[in-house]
């Protein structure tokens, strides 16, 4: 029987009918043990993509100042003015759907361990670590060790540090398994990311480890350095392709989740307007990506959704239904490698080549040639003779731009870690404003402060006796303290 998959990306749901299912059995009666890997894996991947590529992409994109809420609309005002609370759907949906996806991922991992199917074990471990990493970066302490256990109704909240340590240990465990001795079925078309290429899953795991260590450079510098230098000295391979979900089309429920959530399902497609922050930086540098990021028009100063000018005055975000969801893009991998080589002086002479390749890779994704931008004396030339801070500023700034449109969460986390881009000391209306500097929302309720985290949903705190007290949105995540 031909496999039929209906993906509802925005809600992280997947229904599947496969030849391995007994057609005389009601699929609703299947137990977790009955689900074949090739049935459960696609739903896991699309579920994670639906969270990372929709609600978290919108929040991250606004908080990393790619976009501002459109004047005359109200859909994302709570995000843009920093009042996002414990019951707002754009935030609570991410928490719920992430744990829904993890239920499938952990079921695959459990069964793969029992069957000694090390291929699916590695895939499930990487997906698990990726999702928990996002959750703890947004929320801090989260249910991890006891999460998704049907026998535990009030799972313990593990500290962010403990989650990070567990993710590294889990990835090391999966990487240590002998894939050549894997038992049972091999992944194929059910692997919607790499099509069963296990070498790429190994690279994904290594690159995710690199990201987890990098996030700790300020809070736990010795742990970050030891972990990263061990990886570099051992010569592990990092992603040289995109870890992405592709195959979206321009039709309801099977398009890119950000496009689906913001453009198709809302009663207006004009909610996300170009933020002055990113728009001004691209404009000042004559960046050819500008016209592909935003329509013509003026940008909106961050949070200026009460601007009396007509909404049609302002540039609108350009999103496409076919855009992949990038879990870790090729260029993000290259930017991370460039940073660690400079930071720890291991093959630092190769950092420029990695940086240049990352910038060019992102231009290429937009069918543009970025060669002239990294040439000597060009706008994005790598500051080879500069200080480490100069080099880090170039890397993280370009990483910020390359995260448009769907990976704003990552650029928001990196801004928290590094302070790049810098925060403006003047309003964006001031002639002294420096293009590209972050500005406090004009309607923000935090004074001169910025949001630092998402808040636990009320549905979690009211039902889980082990849930900690909700802290203010200004409370930094542990690695940013």
Short mmCIF file of C-alpha atoms in Angstrom, two decimals:
data_model
loop_
_atom_site.label_atom_id
_atom_site.label_comp_id
_atom_site.label_asym_id
_atom_site.label_seq_id
_atom_site.Cartn_x
_atom_site.Cartn_y
_atom_site.Cartn_z
CA UNK A 1 0.00 0.00 0.00
CA UNK A 2 1.38 3.40 -0.96
CA UNK A 3 2.55 5.49 1.94
CA UNK A 4 0.32 8.52 2.53
CA UNK A 5 1.45 11.28 4.83
CA UNK A 6 -0.58 14.30 5.85
CA UNK A 7 1.56 16.85 7.63
CA UNK A 8 0.00 19.65 9.64
CA UNK A 9 3.19 21.54 10.23
CA UNK A 10 1.77 24.40 12.22
CA UNK A 11 0.53 22.05 14.89
CA UNK A 12 3.27 19.44 14.69
CA UNK A 13 0.87 16.64 13.77
CA UNK A 14 1.35 13.75 11.40
CA UNK A 15 -0.96 10.99 10.27
CA UNK A 16 0.52 8.09 8.36
CA UNK A 17 -0.56 4.94 6.63
CA UNK A 18 2.18 2.49 5.72
CA UNK A 19 2.46 -0.96 4.18
CA UNK A 20 3.93 -2.26 7.43
CA UNK A 21 0.68 -1.55 9.25
CA UNK A 22 -1.91 -4.30 9.38
CA UNK A 23 -4.86 -2.75 7.54
CA UNK A 24 -7.24 -4.88 9.60
CA UNK A 25 -6.15 -3.10 12.79
CA UNK A 26 -7.36 0.31 13.88
CA UNK A 27 -4.25 2.56 13.95
CA UNK A 28 -5.71 4.33 16.97
CA UNK A 29 -5.35 1.06 18.89
CA UNK A 30 -1.61 0.81 18.24
CA UNK A 31 0.61 0.96 21.31
CA UNK A 32 3.99 2.73 21.36
CA UNK A 33 5.64 -0.68 20.91
CA UNK A 34 3.61 -1.32 17.74
CA UNK A 35 4.77 1.78 15.88
CA UNK A 36 7.43 1.05 13.28
CA UNK A 37 10.43 3.39 13.14
CA UNK A 38 9.56 4.48 9.61
CA UNK A 39 6.05 5.47 10.74
CA UNK A 40 7.06 7.38 13.87
CA UNK A 41 10.21 9.15 12.66
CA UNK A 42 8.62 11.46 10.04
CA UNK A 43 6.11 12.69 12.62
CA UNK A 44 8.90 13.39 15.08
CA UNK A 45 10.86 15.45 12.57
CA UNK A 46 7.88 17.44 11.35
CA UNK A 47 6.70 18.02 14.89
CA UNK A 48 10.03 19.53 15.90
CA UNK A 49 10.14 21.59 12.70
CA UNK A 50 6.66 22.90 13.40
CA UNK A 51 7.76 24.26 16.77
CA UNK A 52 11.20 25.55 15.85
CA UNK A 53 10.02 26.95 12.53
CA UNK A 54 6.81 28.68 13.63
CA UNK A 55 6.16 30.09 17.11
CA UNK A 56 9.81 30.10 18.20
CA UNK A 57 10.85 31.55 14.83
CA UNK A 58 8.39 34.43 15.21
CA UNK A 59 9.36 35.24 18.81
CA UNK A 60 13.06 34.90 18.05
CA UNK A 61 12.76 36.98 14.90
CA UNK A 62 11.10 39.86 16.73
CA UNK A 63 13.41 39.69 19.75
CA UNK A 64 16.48 39.56 17.50
CA UNK A 65 15.01 42.57 15.68
CA UNK A 66 14.52 41.24 12.18
CA UNK A 67 10.92 42.34 12.45
CA UNK A 68 8.61 44.63 14.38
CA UNK A 69 4.87 44.34 14.80
CA UNK A 70 3.02 46.10 12.01
CA UNK A 71 1.30 49.38 12.88
CA UNK A 72 -2.42 48.82 12.70
CA UNK A 73 -2.18 45.13 13.67
CA UNK A 74 -1.99 43.44 17.03
CA UNK A 75 -1.08 39.76 16.51
CA UNK A 76 2.42 39.99 17.97
CA UNK A 77 2.21 43.05 20.22
CA UNK A 78 2.77 40.96 23.33
CA UNK A 79 6.03 39.77 21.79
CA UNK A 80 7.15 43.20 20.60
CA UNK A 81 6.37 44.98 23.87
CA UNK A 82 7.78 42.22 26.08
CA UNK A 83 4.52 41.30 27.83
CA UNK A 84 4.46 37.73 26.53
CA UNK A 85 2.97 35.79 29.42
CA UNK A 86 2.03 32.36 30.69
CA UNK A 87 -1.16 31.91 28.63
CA UNK A 88 -0.27 33.49 25.28
CA UNK A 89 -0.73 30.90 22.57
CA UNK A 90 2.36 31.80 20.55
CA UNK A 91 4.48 30.84 23.55
CA UNK A 92 2.50 28.02 25.17
CA UNK A 93 2.04 26.19 21.85
CA UNK A 94 5.80 25.84 21.53
CA UNK A 95 6.14 24.21 24.95
CA UNK A 96 3.26 21.79 24.38
CA UNK A 97 4.21 20.76 20.86
CA UNK A 98 7.88 20.34 21.70
CA UNK A 99 7.04 17.83 24.41
CA UNK A 100 4.53 16.14 22.11
CA UNK A 101 7.28 15.61 19.54
CA UNK A 102 9.68 14.41 22.23
CA UNK A 103 7.21 11.71 23.23
CA UNK A 104 7.68 10.12 19.80
CA UNK A 105 11.42 10.76 19.73
CA UNK A 106 11.99 9.10 23.08
CA UNK A 107 9.82 6.16 22.05
CA UNK A 108 11.99 5.65 18.96
CA UNK A 109 15.12 5.92 21.07
CA UNK A 110 13.85 3.40 23.63
CA UNK A 111 12.90 0.83 21.00
CA UNK A 112 16.12 1.38 19.04
CA UNK A 113 18.19 0.73 22.17
CA UNK A 114 16.30 -2.47 22.86
CA UNK A 115 16.76 -3.63 19.25
CA UNK A 116 20.39 -2.44 19.06
CA UNK A 117 19.44 -0.44 16.01
CA UNK A 118 22.18 2.13 16.43
CA UNK A 119 21.21 4.09 13.33
CA UNK A 120 17.77 5.02 14.65
CA UNK A 121 19.27 5.37 18.13
CA UNK A 122 21.63 8.08 16.89
CA UNK A 123 18.91 9.85 14.90
CA UNK A 124 16.54 9.87 17.87
CA UNK A 125 19.27 11.05 20.25
CA UNK A 126 20.18 13.98 18.01
CA UNK A 127 16.54 15.02 17.62
CA UNK A 128 16.02 14.67 21.35
CA UNK A 129 19.10 16.73 22.21
CA UNK A 130 18.24 19.40 19.64
CA UNK A 131 14.73 19.89 21.03
CA UNK A 132 15.70 19.85 24.69
CA UNK A 133 18.52 22.27 23.92
CA UNK A 134 15.99 24.72 22.45
CA UNK A 135 13.62 24.23 25.38
CA UNK A 136 16.21 24.89 28.05
CA UNK A 137 17.60 27.91 26.17
CA UNK A 138 14.10 29.41 26.15
CA UNK A 139 12.95 28.42 29.62
CA UNK A 140 15.95 27.50 31.79
CA UNK A 141 15.04 24.63 34.12
CA UNK A 142 12.81 22.10 32.35
CA UNK A 143 11.49 18.56 32.76
CA UNK A 144 14.17 16.36 31.20
CA UNK A 145 15.11 13.19 33.07
CA UNK A 146 11.49 12.39 33.98
CA UNK A 147 9.79 13.99 30.96
CA UNK A 148 7.55 11.93 28.66
CA UNK A 149 7.26 9.12 31.18
CA UNK A 150 3.60 8.01 31.22
CA UNK A 151 3.99 6.86 34.82
CA UNK A 152 5.15 10.27 36.07
CA UNK A 153 2.47 12.93 36.10
CA UNK A 154 4.57 15.63 37.78
CA UNK A 155 8.05 15.34 36.28
CA UNK A 156 10.97 16.90 38.07
CA UNK A 157 12.46 20.08 36.58
CA UNK A 158 16.17 19.59 35.90
CA UNK A 159 18.47 22.60 36.10
CA UNK A 160 19.71 24.07 32.84
CA UNK A 161 23.28 23.08 33.69
CA UNK A 162 22.24 19.49 34.35
CA UNK A 163 20.30 19.37 31.08
CA UNK A 164 23.34 20.63 29.16
CA UNK A 165 25.58 18.02 30.77
CA UNK A 166 23.04 15.28 30.05
CA UNK A 167 22.74 16.32 26.39
CA UNK A 168 26.50 16.06 25.89
CA UNK A 169 26.55 12.67 27.63
CA UNK A 170 23.65 11.41 25.53
CA UNK A 171 25.24 12.54 22.28
CA UNK A 172 28.55 10.95 23.25
CA UNK A 173 26.72 7.72 24.07
CA UNK A 174 25.00 7.63 20.68
CA UNK A 175 28.18 8.59 18.81
CA UNK A 176 30.00 5.79 20.62
CA UNK A 177 27.73 3.08 19.22
CA UNK A 178 28.97 1.01 16.30
CA UNK A 179 26.74 2.06 13.42
CA UNK A 180 28.17 -0.65 11.20
CA UNK A 181 26.78 -3.23 13.64
CA UNK A 182 23.30 -1.69 13.72
CA UNK A 183 20.57 -4.31 13.75
CA UNK A 184 17.33 -4.27 11.78
CA UNK A 185 15.93 -1.76 9.35
CA UNK A 186 18.09 1.04 7.95
CA UNK A 187 16.69 4.58 7.71
CA UNK A 188 15.71 5.73 4.23
CA UNK A 189 12.99 7.99 2.92
CA UNK A 190 11.45 8.16 6.40
CA UNK A 191 14.50 10.23 7.38
CA UNK A 192 13.20 13.56 6.10
CA UNK A 193 16.46 15.34 6.91
CA UNK A 194 19.26 13.26 5.38
CA UNK A 195 17.48 10.40 3.63
CA UNK A 196 19.28 7.80 5.72
CA UNK A 197 22.81 9.20 5.30
CA UNK A 198 24.28 8.29 8.67
CA UNK A 199 27.56 10.12 8.04
CA UNK A 200 25.54 13.33 8.03
CA UNK A 201 23.80 12.37 11.26
CA UNK A 202 27.22 11.92 12.87
CA UNK A 203 28.17 15.41 11.65
CA UNK A 204 24.86 16.78 12.94
CA UNK A 205 25.57 15.27 16.36
CA UNK A 206 29.10 16.74 16.44
CA UNK A 207 27.88 20.16 15.34
CA UNK A 208 25.13 20.14 17.96
CA UNK A 209 27.73 19.30 20.60
CA UNK A 210 29.80 22.22 19.35
CA UNK A 211 26.79 24.54 19.71
CA UNK A 212 26.05 23.33 23.25
CA UNK A 213 29.64 23.91 24.32
CA UNK A 214 29.78 27.33 22.63
CA UNK A 215 26.71 28.51 24.51
CA UNK A 216 28.70 28.05 27.73
CA UNK A 217 31.73 30.18 26.85
CA UNK A 218 30.76 32.92 29.32
CA UNK A 219 29.12 30.93 32.11
CA UNK A 220 31.38 27.85 32.16
CA UNK A 221 34.46 28.79 30.16
CA UNK A 222 36.60 25.87 31.31
CA UNK A 223 33.93 23.31 30.38
CA UNK A 224 33.36 24.98 27.02
CA UNK A 225 37.08 25.11 26.23
CA UNK A 226 37.78 21.54 27.30
CA UNK A 227 34.89 20.16 25.29
CA UNK A 228 35.56 22.16 22.16
CA UNK A 229 39.32 21.70 22.07
CA UNK A 230 38.88 17.95 22.54
CA UNK A 231 36.57 17.86 19.54
CA UNK A 232 38.89 19.95 17.36
CA UNK A 233 42.00 18.02 18.36
CA UNK A 234 40.29 14.69 17.64
CA UNK A 235 39.44 15.83 14.12
CA UNK A 236 35.70 15.15 14.21
CA UNK A 237 33.64 16.19 11.22
CA UNK A 238 31.07 18.97 11.35
CA UNK A 239 28.11 19.67 9.10
CA UNK A 240 29.09 20.55 5.54
CA UNK A 241 25.47 20.35 4.38
CA UNK A 242 22.25 21.75 5.80
CA UNK A 243 20.46 19.81 8.51
CA UNK A 244 17.06 20.84 7.23
CA UNK A 245 13.52 19.72 6.49
CA UNK A 246 12.73 20.39 2.85
CA UNK A 247 9.97 19.46 0.43
CA UNK A 248 7.43 22.12 1.38
CA UNK A 249 4.94 23.28 -1.25
CA UNK A 250 2.60 26.23 -1.61
CA UNK A 251 -0.54 24.60 -0.26
CA UNK A 252 -2.34 24.67 3.10
CA UNK A 253 -0.71 22.63 5.87
CA UNK A 254 2.25 21.51 3.75
CA UNK A 255 4.12 24.80 3.42
CA UNK A 256 6.95 26.19 5.52
CA UNK A 257 5.62 26.53 9.09
CA UNK A 258 6.61 30.20 9.45
CA UNK A 259 4.87 31.05 6.20
CA UNK A 260 1.91 28.89 7.17
CA UNK A 261 1.58 30.47 10.62
CA UNK A 262 2.17 34.09 9.71
CA UNK A 263 1.03 34.50 6.11
CA UNK A 264 -1.56 31.85 5.38
CA UNK A 265 -3.46 31.20 8.60
CA UNK A 266 -3.81 34.74 9.94
CA UNK A 267 -6.38 37.18 8.65
CA UNK A 268 -3.57 39.43 7.43
CA UNK A 269 -0.21 38.72 5.84
CA UNK A 270 1.21 42.09 6.87
CA UNK A 271 1.91 41.51 10.57
CA UNK A 272 5.69 41.27 10.37
CA UNK A 273 7.28 44.51 9.20
CA UNK A 274 10.95 45.18 8.63
CA UNK A 275 12.65 46.26 11.85
CA UNK A 276 14.79 49.37 11.57
CA UNK A 277 17.55 47.37 13.27
CA UNK A 278 18.28 44.79 10.57
CA UNK A 279 16.91 46.90 7.71
CA UNK A 280 19.25 49.81 8.49
CA UNK A 281 22.29 47.53 8.69
CA UNK A 282 21.58 45.93 5.33
CA UNK A 283 20.84 49.33 3.81
CA UNK A 284 24.05 50.93 5.05
CA UNK A 285 26.08 48.04 3.65
CA UNK A 286 24.25 48.00 0.31
CA UNK A 287 23.47 44.36 1.00
CA UNK A 288 21.69 42.77 -1.96
CA UNK A 289 19.77 40.49 0.40
CA UNK A 290 17.72 43.49 1.56
CA UNK A 291 15.31 43.32 -1.38
CA UNK A 292 14.79 39.61 -0.76
CA UNK A 293 14.15 40.01 2.96
CA UNK A 294 11.66 42.88 2.77
CA UNK A 295 9.37 44.63 0.33
CA UNK A 296 10.07 48.26 -0.56
CA UNK A 297 9.08 50.82 2.05
CA UNK A 298 10.29 52.21 5.33
CA UNK A 299 11.25 50.01 8.27
CA UNK A 300 9.44 50.23 11.61
CA UNK A 301 11.42 51.34 14.64
CA UNK A 302 11.42 48.43 17.05
CA UNK A 303 8.09 48.30 18.87
CA UNK A 304 6.65 51.37 17.15
CA UNK A 305 3.33 49.72 16.33
CA UNK A 306 1.42 52.90 17.25
CA UNK A 307 3.07 54.84 14.45
CA UNK A 308 0.33 57.00 12.89
CA UNK A 309 1.66 56.62 9.36
CA UNK A 310 -0.43 54.38 7.12
CA UNK A 311 0.49 50.67 7.31
CA UNK A 312 1.24 50.61 3.58
CA UNK A 313 4.16 52.94 4.25
CA UNK A 314 6.20 50.19 5.85
CA UNK A 315 8.22 47.32 4.38
CA UNK A 316 6.80 43.85 4.92
CA UNK A 317 8.71 40.64 5.62
CA UNK A 318 9.05 38.42 2.57
CA UNK A 319 8.43 34.77 3.39
CA UNK A 320 8.13 31.82 1.02
CA UNK A 321 6.05 28.66 1.42
CA UNK A 322 8.84 26.43 0.06
CA UNK A 323 11.64 27.64 2.36
CA UNK A 324 13.22 24.74 4.29
CA UNK A 325 13.29 24.62 8.08
CA UNK A 326 16.96 24.74 9.01
CA UNK A 327 17.79 22.94 12.23
CA UNK A 328 21.47 23.80 11.75
CA UNK A 329 22.42 25.30 8.40
CA UNK A 330 25.70 24.76 6.63
CA UNK A 331 26.66 28.40 7.20
CA UNK A 332 25.85 28.22 10.92
CA UNK A 333 28.21 25.27 11.18
CA UNK A 334 30.93 27.26 9.40
CA UNK A 335 30.42 30.34 11.59
CA UNK A 336 30.74 28.23 14.73
CA UNK A 337 33.91 26.60 13.45
CA UNK A 338 35.38 30.02 12.64
CA UNK A 339 34.66 31.28 16.14
CA UNK A 340 36.16 28.34 17.99
CA UNK A 341 39.33 28.40 15.89
CA UNK A 342 39.86 32.05 16.81
CA UNK A 343 38.69 31.71 20.40
CA UNK A 344 40.99 28.80 21.23
CA UNK A 345 43.73 29.50 18.70
CA UNK A 346 43.46 26.09 17.09
CA UNK A 347 44.04 26.46 13.38
CA UNK A 348 43.11 30.15 13.69
CA UNK A 349 44.63 30.86 10.30
CA UNK A 350 41.73 28.94 8.78
CA UNK A 351 39.04 31.05 10.46
CA UNK A 352 38.89 33.56 7.62
CA UNK A 353 38.23 30.84 5.04
CA UNK A 354 35.46 29.41 7.20
CA UNK A 355 33.91 32.85 7.73
CA UNK A 356 34.09 33.71 4.02
CA UNK A 357 32.56 30.37 3.10
CA UNK A 358 29.72 30.93 5.58
CA UNK A 359 28.89 34.38 4.21
CA UNK A 360 29.02 33.12 0.63
CA UNK A 361 26.84 30.12 1.51
CA UNK A 362 24.10 32.37 2.82
CA UNK A 363 24.21 34.65 -0.20
CA UNK A 364 24.03 31.52 -2.36
CA UNK A 365 20.84 30.43 -0.60
CA UNK A 366 19.28 33.62 -1.95
CA UNK A 367 20.74 32.93 -5.43
CA UNK A 368 23.17 35.80 -4.96
CA UNK A 369 26.94 36.07 -5.30
CA UNK A 370 28.46 37.42 -2.13
CA UNK A 371 32.07 37.43 -3.31
CA UNK A 372 32.32 41.20 -3.49
CA UNK A 373 31.15 41.56 0.12
CA UNK A 374 34.06 39.59 1.62
CA UNK A 375 36.73 41.00 -0.70
CA UNK A 376 39.52 43.25 0.69
CA UNK A 377 38.11 46.55 2.02
CA UNK A 378 34.55 45.34 1.35
CA UNK A 379 31.65 45.73 3.79
CA UNK A 380 31.98 42.24 5.26
CA UNK A 381 35.72 41.68 4.93
CA UNK A 382 37.01 39.47 7.74
CA UNK A 383 39.16 41.56 10.14
CA UNK A 384 42.16 39.22 10.04
CA UNK A 385 44.48 41.78 11.61
CA UNK A 386 41.96 42.84 14.25
CA UNK A 387 41.44 41.71 17.82
CA UNK A 388 39.45 38.65 18.79
CA UNK A 389 36.53 40.93 19.66
CA UNK A 390 36.67 42.41 16.14
CA UNK A 391 36.57 38.96 14.63
CA UNK A 392 33.79 37.76 16.92
CA UNK A 393 31.76 40.85 16.04
CA UNK A 394 32.05 40.04 12.33
CA UNK A 395 31.15 36.36 12.84
CA UNK A 396 28.13 36.91 15.08
CA UNK A 397 26.80 39.84 13.03
CA UNK A 398 26.84 37.79 9.84
CA UNK A 399 25.38 34.85 11.73
CA UNK A 400 22.52 37.15 12.78
CA UNK A 401 21.79 38.13 9.19
CA UNK A 402 22.09 34.54 7.98
CA UNK A 403 19.47 33.44 10.51
CA UNK A 404 16.75 35.28 8.56
CA UNK A 405 13.93 34.32 8.37
CA UNK A 406 13.40 31.14 10.36
CA UNK A 407 16.24 30.97 12.87
CA UNK A 408 15.73 34.16 14.82
CA UNK A 409 15.74 32.16 18.05
CA UNK A 410 19.36 31.20 17.47
CA UNK A 411 20.42 34.78 16.76
CA UNK A 412 18.54 35.91 19.89
CA UNK A 413 20.42 33.35 22.02
CA UNK A 414 23.72 34.36 20.45
CA UNK A 415 22.99 38.03 21.12
CA UNK A 416 22.42 37.14 24.78
CA UNK A 417 25.70 35.20 24.90
CA UNK A 418 27.91 37.69 23.10
CA UNK A 419 26.19 41.09 23.25
CA UNK A 420 26.45 41.29 19.46
CA UNK A 421 24.94 43.34 17.88
CA UNK A 422 25.55 46.08 20.43
CA UNK A 423 22.69 47.85 22.20
CA UNK A 424 22.02 51.43 21.11
CA UNK A 425 22.34 54.19 23.70
CA UNK A 426 19.92 56.40 21.74
CA UNK A 427 16.48 55.86 20.18
CA UNK A 428 16.33 54.82 16.56
CA UNK A 429 14.87 58.22 15.71
CA UNK A 430 18.07 59.91 16.90
CA UNK A 431 20.52 60.92 14.12
CA UNK A 432 23.26 59.39 16.26
CA UNK A 433 21.69 55.92 16.04
CA UNK A 434 24.17 53.40 14.62
CA UNK A 435 22.66 51.13 11.99
CA UNK A 436 22.19 47.58 13.21
CA UNK A 437 22.33 48.27 16.94
CA UNK A 438 19.56 46.73 19.04
CA UNK A 439 17.01 49.16 20.42
CA UNK A 440 14.57 48.74 23.29
CA UNK A 441 10.98 48.45 22.07
CA UNK A 442 9.28 51.84 21.98
CA UNK A 443 6.27 50.27 23.65
CA UNK A 444 8.26 47.92 25.83
CA UNK A 445 7.21 47.62 29.46
CA UNK A 446 10.69 46.82 30.81
CA UNK A 447 12.15 50.32 30.81
CA UNK A 448 15.63 49.99 29.35
CA UNK A 449 15.61 46.20 29.62
CA UNK A 450 15.06 43.36 27.17
CA UNK A 451 13.31 40.01 27.58
CA UNK A 452 15.58 37.11 28.46
CA UNK A 453 13.35 34.04 28.40
CA UNK A 454 9.91 32.56 27.85
CA UNK A 455 7.67 31.90 30.85
CA UNK A 456 6.36 28.48 31.83
CA UNK A 457 2.79 27.95 30.57
CA UNK A 458 0.05 28.10 33.18
CA UNK A 459 -1.11 24.65 32.08
CA UNK A 460 2.25 23.28 33.22
CA UNK A 461 2.63 25.16 36.49
CA UNK A 462 -0.97 24.52 37.55
CA UNK A 463 -0.77 20.76 36.96
CA UNK A 464 2.81 19.87 37.79
CA UNK A 465 3.47 19.93 41.53
CA UNK A 466 7.21 20.04 40.84
CA UNK A 467 7.06 23.12 38.64
CA UNK A 468 9.17 25.99 39.99
CA UNK A 469 7.79 29.46 40.49
CA UNK A 470 7.51 31.56 37.36
CA UNK A 471 10.30 34.15 37.29
CA UNK A 472 10.16 37.52 35.50
CA UNK A 473 10.76 37.60 31.77
CA UNK A 474 13.87 39.69 32.50
CA UNK A 475 15.56 36.86 34.41
CA UNK A 476 18.57 35.69 32.37
CA UNK A 477 19.01 32.07 31.39
CA UNK A 478 21.79 30.49 33.47
CA UNK A 479 24.47 30.67 30.77
CA UNK A 480 23.89 34.44 30.44
CA UNK A 481 24.36 35.37 34.11
#
